[in-house]
């Protein structure tokens, strides 16, 4: 099956800890994205990457870091600098911009809770 | 600054009724307008999408109406069913330096009563 996998599904973090959320896709997509979802806030973009070894900050990048060493993988690290990390995190990917309808596919999400 | 404004925040419709969700944008450079459907605990999934050179697109019970001059677009769900109960997000795609990224509305929680 082609798609996006995120792990773990649930993650608990103690204050002061860094945690890494995994995102893998086998769709051969160039672009990958990380969103944060909070109730009533919609989907807010954290980071995105359009090619390997390159990524850009989104609207709420503070306290987060990413890497893109492989086309299929885009892990997100939530650092201790992120003061309110409890949220639902979604990874997404899409094909190149040249297509008229380049659908953005989403993974199943990781729910992070700070204890 | 919210690039895409969505309303209402929540919507309750009786089974068989029409659900209407509205979105507005300011950036005329947006070139692709998708709607996503999300069930609790799941990732969003593309429902239907439209480009600005088309005024309407219909897929089954779902229709997007697009008004380029007013910079507004809306989702109509005909014959709404309890299984349509979900959160719906409109979005718009940027061009240029933000190639490919989507700007999302804040979502509408739809409840369809049986």
PDB file of C-alpha atoms in Angstrom:
ATOM      1  CA  UNK A   1       0.000   0.000   0.000  1.00  0.00           C
ATOM      2  CA  UNK A   2       1.245   3.472  -0.839  1.00  0.00           C
ATOM      3  CA  UNK A   3       0.875   6.133   1.786  1.00  0.00           C
ATOM      4  CA  UNK A   4       2.251   8.063   4.716  1.00  0.00           C
ATOM      5  CA  UNK A   5       3.035   6.464   8.038  1.00  0.00           C
ATOM      6  CA  UNK A   6       3.546   8.338  11.291  1.00  0.00           C
ATOM      7  CA  UNK A   7       4.820   6.897  14.509  1.00  0.00           C
ATOM      8  CA  UNK A   8       4.108   6.657  17.291  1.00  0.00           C
ATOM      9  CA  UNK A   9       0.344   7.183  17.308  1.00  0.00           C
ATOM     10  CA  UNK A  10       0.473   8.463  20.900  1.00  0.00           C
ATOM     11  CA  UNK A  11       3.471  10.039  22.607  1.00  0.00           C
ATOM     12  CA  UNK A  12       3.917  11.306  26.118  1.00  0.00           C
ATOM     13  CA  UNK A  13       6.675  13.720  27.023  1.00  0.00           C
ATOM     14  CA  UNK A  14       7.929  15.044  30.292  1.00  0.00           C
ATOM     15  CA  UNK A  15       8.704  18.722  30.502  1.00  0.00           C
ATOM     16  CA  UNK A  16      12.272  19.480  29.440  1.00  0.00           C
ATOM     17  CA  UNK A  17      12.562  16.485  27.118  1.00  0.00           C
ATOM     18  CA  UNK A  18      13.089  16.495  23.379  1.00  0.00           C
ATOM     19  CA  UNK A  19      11.003  14.025  21.384  1.00  0.00           C
ATOM     20  CA  UNK A  20      11.117  13.015  17.721  1.00  0.00           C
ATOM     21  CA  UNK A  21       8.075  12.202  15.621  1.00  0.00           C
ATOM     22  CA  UNK A  22       8.581   9.950  12.637  1.00  0.00           C
ATOM     23  CA  UNK A  23       7.086  10.468   9.165  1.00  0.00           C
ATOM     24  CA  UNK A  24       7.735   8.150   6.223  1.00  0.00           C
ATOM     25  CA  UNK A  25       6.148   8.149   2.780  1.00  0.00           C
ATOM     26  CA  UNK A  26       6.425   5.667  -0.096  1.00  0.00           C
ATOM     27  CA  UNK A  27       4.578   7.824  -2.618  1.00  0.00           C
ATOM     28  CA  UNK A  28       7.790   9.130  -4.195  1.00  0.00           C
ATOM     29  CA  UNK A  29       6.686  12.663  -3.353  1.00  0.00           C
ATOM     30  CA  UNK A  30       9.201  15.480  -3.385  1.00  0.00           C
ATOM     31  CA  UNK A  31       7.487  17.812  -0.923  1.00  0.00           C
ATOM     32  CA  UNK A  32       6.761  17.016   2.718  1.00  0.00           C
ATOM     33  CA  UNK A  33       5.116  19.064   5.463  1.00  0.00           C
ATOM     34  CA  UNK A  34       4.521  19.107   9.212  1.00  0.00           C
ATOM     35  CA  UNK A  35       1.371  20.637  10.669  1.00  0.00           C
ATOM     36  CA  UNK A  36       0.164  21.155  14.188  1.00  0.00           C
ATOM     37  CA  UNK A  37      -3.551  20.903  14.932  1.00  0.00           C
ATOM     38  CA  UNK A  38      -5.200  22.405  18.004  1.00  0.00           C
ATOM     39  CA  UNK A  39      -8.983  22.639  18.566  1.00  0.00           C
ATOM     40  CA  UNK A  40     -10.419  25.635  16.726  1.00  0.00           C
ATOM     41  CA  UNK A  41      -7.027  26.576  15.227  1.00  0.00           C
ATOM     42  CA  UNK A  42      -7.106  24.612  12.020  1.00  0.00           C
ATOM     43  CA  UNK A  43      -3.853  23.265  10.600  1.00  0.00           C
ATOM     44  CA  UNK A  44      -0.798  25.406  11.224  1.00  0.00           C
ATOM     45  CA  UNK A  45       2.359  24.791   9.229  1.00  0.00           C
ATOM     46  CA  UNK A  46       5.518  24.090  11.238  1.00  0.00           C
ATOM     47  CA  UNK A  47       8.111  23.198   8.585  1.00  0.00           C
ATOM     48  CA  UNK A  48       8.129  22.051   4.987  1.00  0.00           C
ATOM     49  CA  UNK A  49      10.647  20.598   2.579  1.00  0.00           C
ATOM     50  CA  UNK A  50      10.495  20.540  -1.188  1.00  0.00           C
ATOM     51  CA  UNK A  51      13.705  18.602  -1.832  1.00  0.00           C
ATOM     52  CA  UNK A  52      16.182  16.490   0.112  1.00  0.00           C
ATOM     53  CA  UNK A  53      18.565  18.422   2.367  1.00  0.00           C
ATOM     54  CA  UNK A  54      16.474  21.571   2.167  1.00  0.00           C
ATOM     55  CA  UNK A  55      13.591  22.816   4.321  1.00  0.00           C
ATOM     56  CA  UNK A  56      11.820  26.054   5.208  1.00  0.00           C
ATOM     57  CA  UNK A  57      10.172  27.363   8.347  1.00  0.00           C
ATOM     58  CA  UNK A  58       6.429  27.570   8.348  1.00  0.00           C
ATOM     59  CA  UNK A  59       4.278  29.828  10.479  1.00  0.00           C
ATOM     60  CA  UNK A  60       5.047  28.319  13.908  1.00  0.00           C
ATOM     61  CA  UNK A  61       8.585  26.878  13.669  1.00  0.00           C
ATOM     62  CA  UNK A  62       9.854  28.078  17.054  1.00  0.00           C
ATOM     63  CA  UNK A  63      10.697  25.177  19.349  1.00  0.00           C
ATOM     64  CA  UNK A  64      10.754  22.632  16.513  1.00  0.00           C
ATOM     65  CA  UNK A  65      13.448  21.219  14.244  1.00  0.00           C
ATOM     66  CA  UNK A  66      13.448  18.936  11.202  1.00  0.00           C
ATOM     67  CA  UNK A  67      15.803  17.100   8.869  1.00  0.00           C
ATOM     68  CA  UNK A  68      15.388  15.766   5.352  1.00  0.00           C
ATOM     69  CA  UNK A  69      18.246  13.361   4.672  1.00  0.00           C
ATOM     70  CA  UNK A  70      16.152  11.008   2.558  1.00  0.00           C
ATOM     71  CA  UNK A  71      13.310  11.695   0.145  1.00  0.00           C
ATOM     72  CA  UNK A  72      10.931   9.387   1.977  1.00  0.00           C
ATOM     73  CA  UNK A  73      11.595  10.581   5.525  1.00  0.00           C
ATOM     74  CA  UNK A  74      10.937  13.880   7.308  1.00  0.00           C
ATOM     75  CA  UNK A  75      11.251  13.545  11.109  1.00  0.00           C
ATOM     76  CA  UNK A  76      10.128  16.345  13.424  1.00  0.00           C
ATOM     77  CA  UNK A  77      11.805  17.027  16.764  1.00  0.00           C
ATOM     78  CA  UNK A  78       9.832  18.854  19.411  1.00  0.00           C
ATOM     79  CA  UNK A  79      12.403  20.501  21.636  1.00  0.00           C
ATOM     80  CA  UNK A  80      12.170  21.626  25.229  1.00  0.00           C
ATOM     81  CA  UNK A  81      11.989  25.190  23.883  1.00  0.00           C
ATOM     82  CA  UNK A  82       8.444  24.528  22.654  1.00  0.00           C
ATOM     83  CA  UNK A  83       6.436  25.728  25.645  1.00  0.00           C
ATOM     84  CA  UNK A  84       3.065  24.262  24.749  1.00  0.00           C
ATOM     85  CA  UNK A  85       3.673  21.146  22.659  1.00  0.00           C
ATOM     86  CA  UNK A  86       0.518  19.204  23.519  1.00  0.00           C
ATOM     87  CA  UNK A  87      -1.269  18.856  20.164  1.00  0.00           C
ATOM     88  CA  UNK A  88      -2.087  16.568  17.254  1.00  0.00           C
ATOM     89  CA  UNK A  89       0.768  16.518  14.715  1.00  0.00           C
ATOM     90  CA  UNK A  90       0.163  15.741  11.067  1.00  0.00           C
ATOM     91  CA  UNK A  91       2.674  14.950   8.359  1.00  0.00           C
ATOM     92  CA  UNK A  92       1.765  15.442   4.698  1.00  0.00           C
ATOM     93  CA  UNK A  93       3.319  15.142   1.257  1.00  0.00           C
ATOM     94  CA  UNK A  94       2.520  16.001  -2.338  1.00  0.00           C
ATOM     95  CA  UNK A  95       3.890  15.662  -5.843  1.00  0.00           C
ATOM     96  CA  UNK A  96       5.604  18.486  -7.651  1.00  0.00           C
ATOM     97  CA  UNK A  97       3.838  21.769  -8.223  1.00  0.00           C
ATOM     98  CA  UNK A  98       3.684  21.310 -11.971  1.00  0.00           C
ATOM     99  CA  UNK A  99       0.575  19.168 -11.771  1.00  0.00           C
ATOM    100  CA  UNK A 100      -2.730  21.008 -11.930  1.00  0.00           C
ATOM    101  CA  UNK A 101      -4.217  19.178  -8.958  1.00  0.00           C
ATOM    102  CA  UNK A 102      -1.294  18.028  -6.850  1.00  0.00           C
ATOM    103  CA  UNK A 103      -3.207  16.515  -3.966  1.00  0.00           C
ATOM    104  CA  UNK A 104      -1.603  16.808  -0.576  1.00  0.00           C
ATOM    105  CA  UNK A 105      -1.858  13.510   1.296  1.00  0.00           C
ATOM    106  CA  UNK A 106      -1.882  13.338   5.077  1.00  0.00           C
ATOM    107  CA  UNK A 107      -0.636  10.726   7.501  1.00  0.00           C
ATOM    108  CA  UNK A 108      -2.749   9.410  10.409  1.00  0.00           C
ATOM    109  CA  UNK A 109      -1.186  11.787  12.931  1.00  0.00           C
ATOM    110  CA  UNK A 110       0.656  11.608  16.249  1.00  0.00           C
ATOM    111  CA  UNK A 111      -0.964  12.877  19.417  1.00  0.00           C
ATOM    112  CA  UNK A 112       1.659  14.366  21.722  1.00  0.00           C
ATOM    113  CA  UNK A 113       0.857  15.001  25.361  1.00  0.00           C
ATOM    114  CA  UNK A 114       3.134  16.727  27.836  1.00  0.00           C
ATOM    115  CA  UNK A 115       2.899  15.313  31.331  1.00  0.00           C
TER     116      UNK A 115
ATOM    117  CA  UNK B   1      -2.756  36.803   9.824  1.00  0.00           C
ATOM    118  CA  UNK B   2      -5.284  34.269   8.649  1.00  0.00           C
ATOM    119  CA  UNK B   3      -4.857  33.865   4.883  1.00  0.00           C
ATOM    120  CA  UNK B   4      -8.077  31.883   4.505  1.00  0.00           C
ATOM    121  CA  UNK B   5     -11.123  32.687   6.629  1.00  0.00           C
ATOM    122  CA  UNK B   6     -13.706  29.955   7.125  1.00  0.00           C
ATOM    123  CA  UNK B   7     -17.231  30.062   8.527  1.00  0.00           C
ATOM    124  CA  UNK B   8     -19.178  28.883  10.369  1.00  0.00           C
ATOM    125  CA  UNK B   9     -17.056  27.285  13.079  1.00  0.00           C
ATOM    126  CA  UNK B  10     -19.765  24.685  13.680  1.00  0.00           C
ATOM    127  CA  UNK B  11     -22.838  23.596  11.776  1.00  0.00           C
ATOM    128  CA  UNK B  12     -25.759  21.358  12.674  1.00  0.00           C
ATOM    129  CA  UNK B  13     -27.932  20.042   9.851  1.00  0.00           C
ATOM    130  CA  UNK B  14     -30.776  17.585   9.729  1.00  0.00           C
ATOM    131  CA  UNK B  15     -30.403  14.447   7.644  1.00  0.00           C
ATOM    132  CA  UNK B  16     -31.342  15.185   4.049  1.00  0.00           C
ATOM    133  CA  UNK B  17     -30.625  18.885   4.380  1.00  0.00           C
ATOM    134  CA  UNK B  18     -28.002  21.019   2.658  1.00  0.00           C
ATOM    135  CA  UNK B  19     -24.779  21.896   4.467  1.00  0.00           C
ATOM    136  CA  UNK B  20     -23.004  25.062   3.346  1.00  0.00           C
ATOM    137  CA  UNK B  21     -19.534  26.119   4.466  1.00  0.00           C
ATOM    138  CA  UNK B  22     -17.954  29.358   3.284  1.00  0.00           C
ATOM    139  CA  UNK B  23     -14.371  30.518   2.830  1.00  0.00           C
ATOM    140  CA  UNK B  24     -12.798  33.811   1.822  1.00  0.00           C
ATOM    141  CA  UNK B  25      -9.255  34.779   0.878  1.00  0.00           C
ATOM    142  CA  UNK B  26      -7.299  37.919   0.037  1.00  0.00           C
ATOM    143  CA  UNK B  27      -4.278  36.731  -1.925  1.00  0.00           C
ATOM    144  CA  UNK B  28      -5.100  36.767  -5.633  1.00  0.00           C
ATOM    145  CA  UNK B  29      -2.032  34.638  -6.336  1.00  0.00           C
ATOM    146  CA  UNK B  30      -3.722  31.546  -4.909  1.00  0.00           C
ATOM    147  CA  UNK B  31      -4.272  29.054  -7.713  1.00  0.00           C
ATOM    148  CA  UNK B  32      -5.825  25.921  -6.231  1.00  0.00           C
ATOM    149  CA  UNK B  33      -8.587  25.546  -3.648  1.00  0.00           C
ATOM    150  CA  UNK B  34      -9.112  22.129  -2.029  1.00  0.00           C
ATOM    151  CA  UNK B  35     -11.536  21.011   0.653  1.00  0.00           C
ATOM    152  CA  UNK B  36     -10.499  18.391   3.178  1.00  0.00           C
ATOM    153  CA  UNK B  37     -12.639  16.155   5.384  1.00  0.00           C
ATOM    154  CA  UNK B  38     -11.348  14.943   8.738  1.00  0.00           C
ATOM    155  CA  UNK B  39     -12.851  12.377  11.090  1.00  0.00           C
ATOM    156  CA  UNK B  40     -11.874  12.384  14.794  1.00  0.00           C
ATOM    157  CA  UNK B  41      -8.397  11.019  15.422  1.00  0.00           C
ATOM    158  CA  UNK B  42      -7.609  10.700  11.707  1.00  0.00           C
ATOM    159  CA  UNK B  43      -5.648  12.719   9.195  1.00  0.00           C
ATOM    160  CA  UNK B  44      -7.549  14.951   6.746  1.00  0.00           C
ATOM    161  CA  UNK B  45      -8.419  13.526   3.333  1.00  0.00           C
ATOM    162  CA  UNK B  46      -9.023  15.448   0.130  1.00  0.00           C
ATOM    163  CA  UNK B  47     -12.724  15.729  -0.631  1.00  0.00           C
ATOM    164  CA  UNK B  48     -12.899  17.963  -3.708  1.00  0.00           C
ATOM    165  CA  UNK B  49     -10.809  20.743  -5.251  1.00  0.00           C
ATOM    166  CA  UNK B  50     -11.184  23.545  -7.784  1.00  0.00           C
ATOM    167  CA  UNK B  51      -9.026  25.932  -9.789  1.00  0.00           C
ATOM    168  CA  UNK B  52      -9.970  29.634 -10.132  1.00  0.00           C
ATOM    169  CA  UNK B  53     -10.778  29.376 -13.846  1.00  0.00           C
ATOM    170  CA  UNK B  54     -13.837  27.268 -12.992  1.00  0.00           C
ATOM    171  CA  UNK B  55     -16.936  28.614 -11.204  1.00  0.00           C
ATOM    172  CA  UNK B  56     -18.344  25.316 -10.018  1.00  0.00           C
ATOM    173  CA  UNK B  57     -17.273  21.716  -9.576  1.00  0.00           C
ATOM    174  CA  UNK B  58     -19.529  18.874  -8.556  1.00  0.00           C
ATOM    175  CA  UNK B  59     -18.631  15.380  -7.368  1.00  0.00           C
ATOM    176  CA  UNK B  60     -21.599  13.353  -6.206  1.00  0.00           C
ATOM    177  CA  UNK B  61     -23.302  15.183  -3.343  1.00  0.00           C
ATOM    178  CA  UNK B  62     -20.412  17.635  -2.936  1.00  0.00           C
ATOM    179  CA  UNK B  63     -20.164  20.893  -4.893  1.00  0.00           C
ATOM    180  CA  UNK B  64     -17.655  23.722  -4.758  1.00  0.00           C
ATOM    181  CA  UNK B  65     -18.892  27.134  -5.858  1.00  0.00           C
ATOM    182  CA  UNK B  66     -16.146  29.634  -6.661  1.00  0.00           C
ATOM    183  CA  UNK B  67     -16.539  33.408  -6.998  1.00  0.00           C
ATOM    184  CA  UNK B  68     -13.242  34.817  -8.218  1.00  0.00           C
ATOM    185  CA  UNK B  69     -14.267  38.478  -8.147  1.00  0.00           C
ATOM    186  CA  UNK B  70     -15.483  38.215  -4.554  1.00  0.00           C
ATOM    187  CA  UNK B  71     -12.548  35.981  -3.571  1.00  0.00           C
ATOM    188  CA  UNK B  72     -14.901  33.510  -1.969  1.00  0.00           C
ATOM    189  CA  UNK B  73     -15.610  29.835  -2.345  1.00  0.00           C
ATOM    190  CA  UNK B  74     -18.005  27.484  -0.654  1.00  0.00           C
ATOM    191  CA  UNK B  75     -18.717  23.802  -0.140  1.00  0.00           C
ATOM    192  CA  UNK B  76     -22.266  22.531  -0.512  1.00  0.00           C
ATOM    193  CA  UNK B  77     -23.186  19.079   0.729  1.00  0.00           C
ATOM    194  CA  UNK B  78     -26.515  17.993  -0.683  1.00  0.00           C
ATOM    195  CA  UNK B  79     -28.708  15.400   1.042  1.00  0.00           C
ATOM    196  CA  UNK B  80     -26.454  15.506   4.109  1.00  0.00           C
ATOM    197  CA  UNK B  81     -26.024  12.170   5.905  1.00  0.00           C
ATOM    198  CA  UNK B  82     -24.938  11.272   9.460  1.00  0.00           C
ATOM    199  CA  UNK B  83     -21.786   9.784   7.933  1.00  0.00           C
ATOM    200  CA  UNK B  84     -20.868  13.278   6.705  1.00  0.00           C
ATOM    201  CA  UNK B  85     -20.410  14.385  10.331  1.00  0.00           C
ATOM    202  CA  UNK B  86     -16.776  15.481  10.408  1.00  0.00           C
ATOM    203  CA  UNK B  87     -14.570  18.551  10.404  1.00  0.00           C
ATOM    204  CA  UNK B  88     -14.166  20.267   7.049  1.00  0.00           C
ATOM    205  CA  UNK B  89     -11.240  22.482   6.095  1.00  0.00           C
ATOM    206  CA  UNK B  90     -10.934  24.762   3.119  1.00  0.00           C
ATOM    207  CA  UNK B  91      -7.489  25.646   1.856  1.00  0.00           C
ATOM    208  CA  UNK B  92      -5.678  27.643  -0.790  1.00  0.00           C
ATOM    209  CA  UNK B  93      -2.351  26.953  -2.452  1.00  0.00           C
ATOM    210  CA  UNK B  94       0.352  29.557  -2.759  1.00  0.00           C
ATOM    211  CA  UNK B  95       2.728  30.181  -5.641  1.00  0.00           C
ATOM    212  CA  UNK B  96       6.211  31.610  -5.989  1.00  0.00           C
ATOM    213  CA  UNK B  97       8.487  31.252  -2.987  1.00  0.00           C
ATOM    214  CA  UNK B  98       5.852  29.335  -1.049  1.00  0.00           C
ATOM    215  CA  UNK B  99       5.403  26.917  -3.933  1.00  0.00           C
ATOM    216  CA  UNK B 100       2.977  24.181  -3.135  1.00  0.00           C
ATOM    217  CA  UNK B 101       2.194  24.983   0.505  1.00  0.00           C
ATOM    218  CA  UNK B 102      -1.442  25.123   1.542  1.00  0.00           C
ATOM    219  CA  UNK B 103      -3.032  27.789   3.741  1.00  0.00           C
ATOM    220  CA  UNK B 104      -5.900  26.304   5.738  1.00  0.00           C
ATOM    221  CA  UNK B 105      -9.044  27.762   7.215  1.00  0.00           C
ATOM    222  CA  UNK B 106      -9.740  27.023  10.865  1.00  0.00           C
ATOM    223  CA  UNK B 107     -12.272  24.320  10.108  1.00  0.00           C
ATOM    224  CA  UNK B 108     -16.009  23.709  10.423  1.00  0.00           C
ATOM    225  CA  UNK B 109     -17.355  20.959  12.616  1.00  0.00           C
ATOM    226  CA  UNK B 110     -20.408  19.520  10.860  1.00  0.00           C
ATOM    227  CA  UNK B 111     -22.968  17.432  12.727  1.00  0.00           C
ATOM    228  CA  UNK B 112     -25.759  15.787  10.768  1.00  0.00           C
ATOM    229  CA  UNK B 113     -28.693  14.639  12.909  1.00  0.00           C
ATOM    230  CA  UNK B 114     -30.464  11.443  11.822  1.00  0.00           C
TER     231      UNK B 114
END
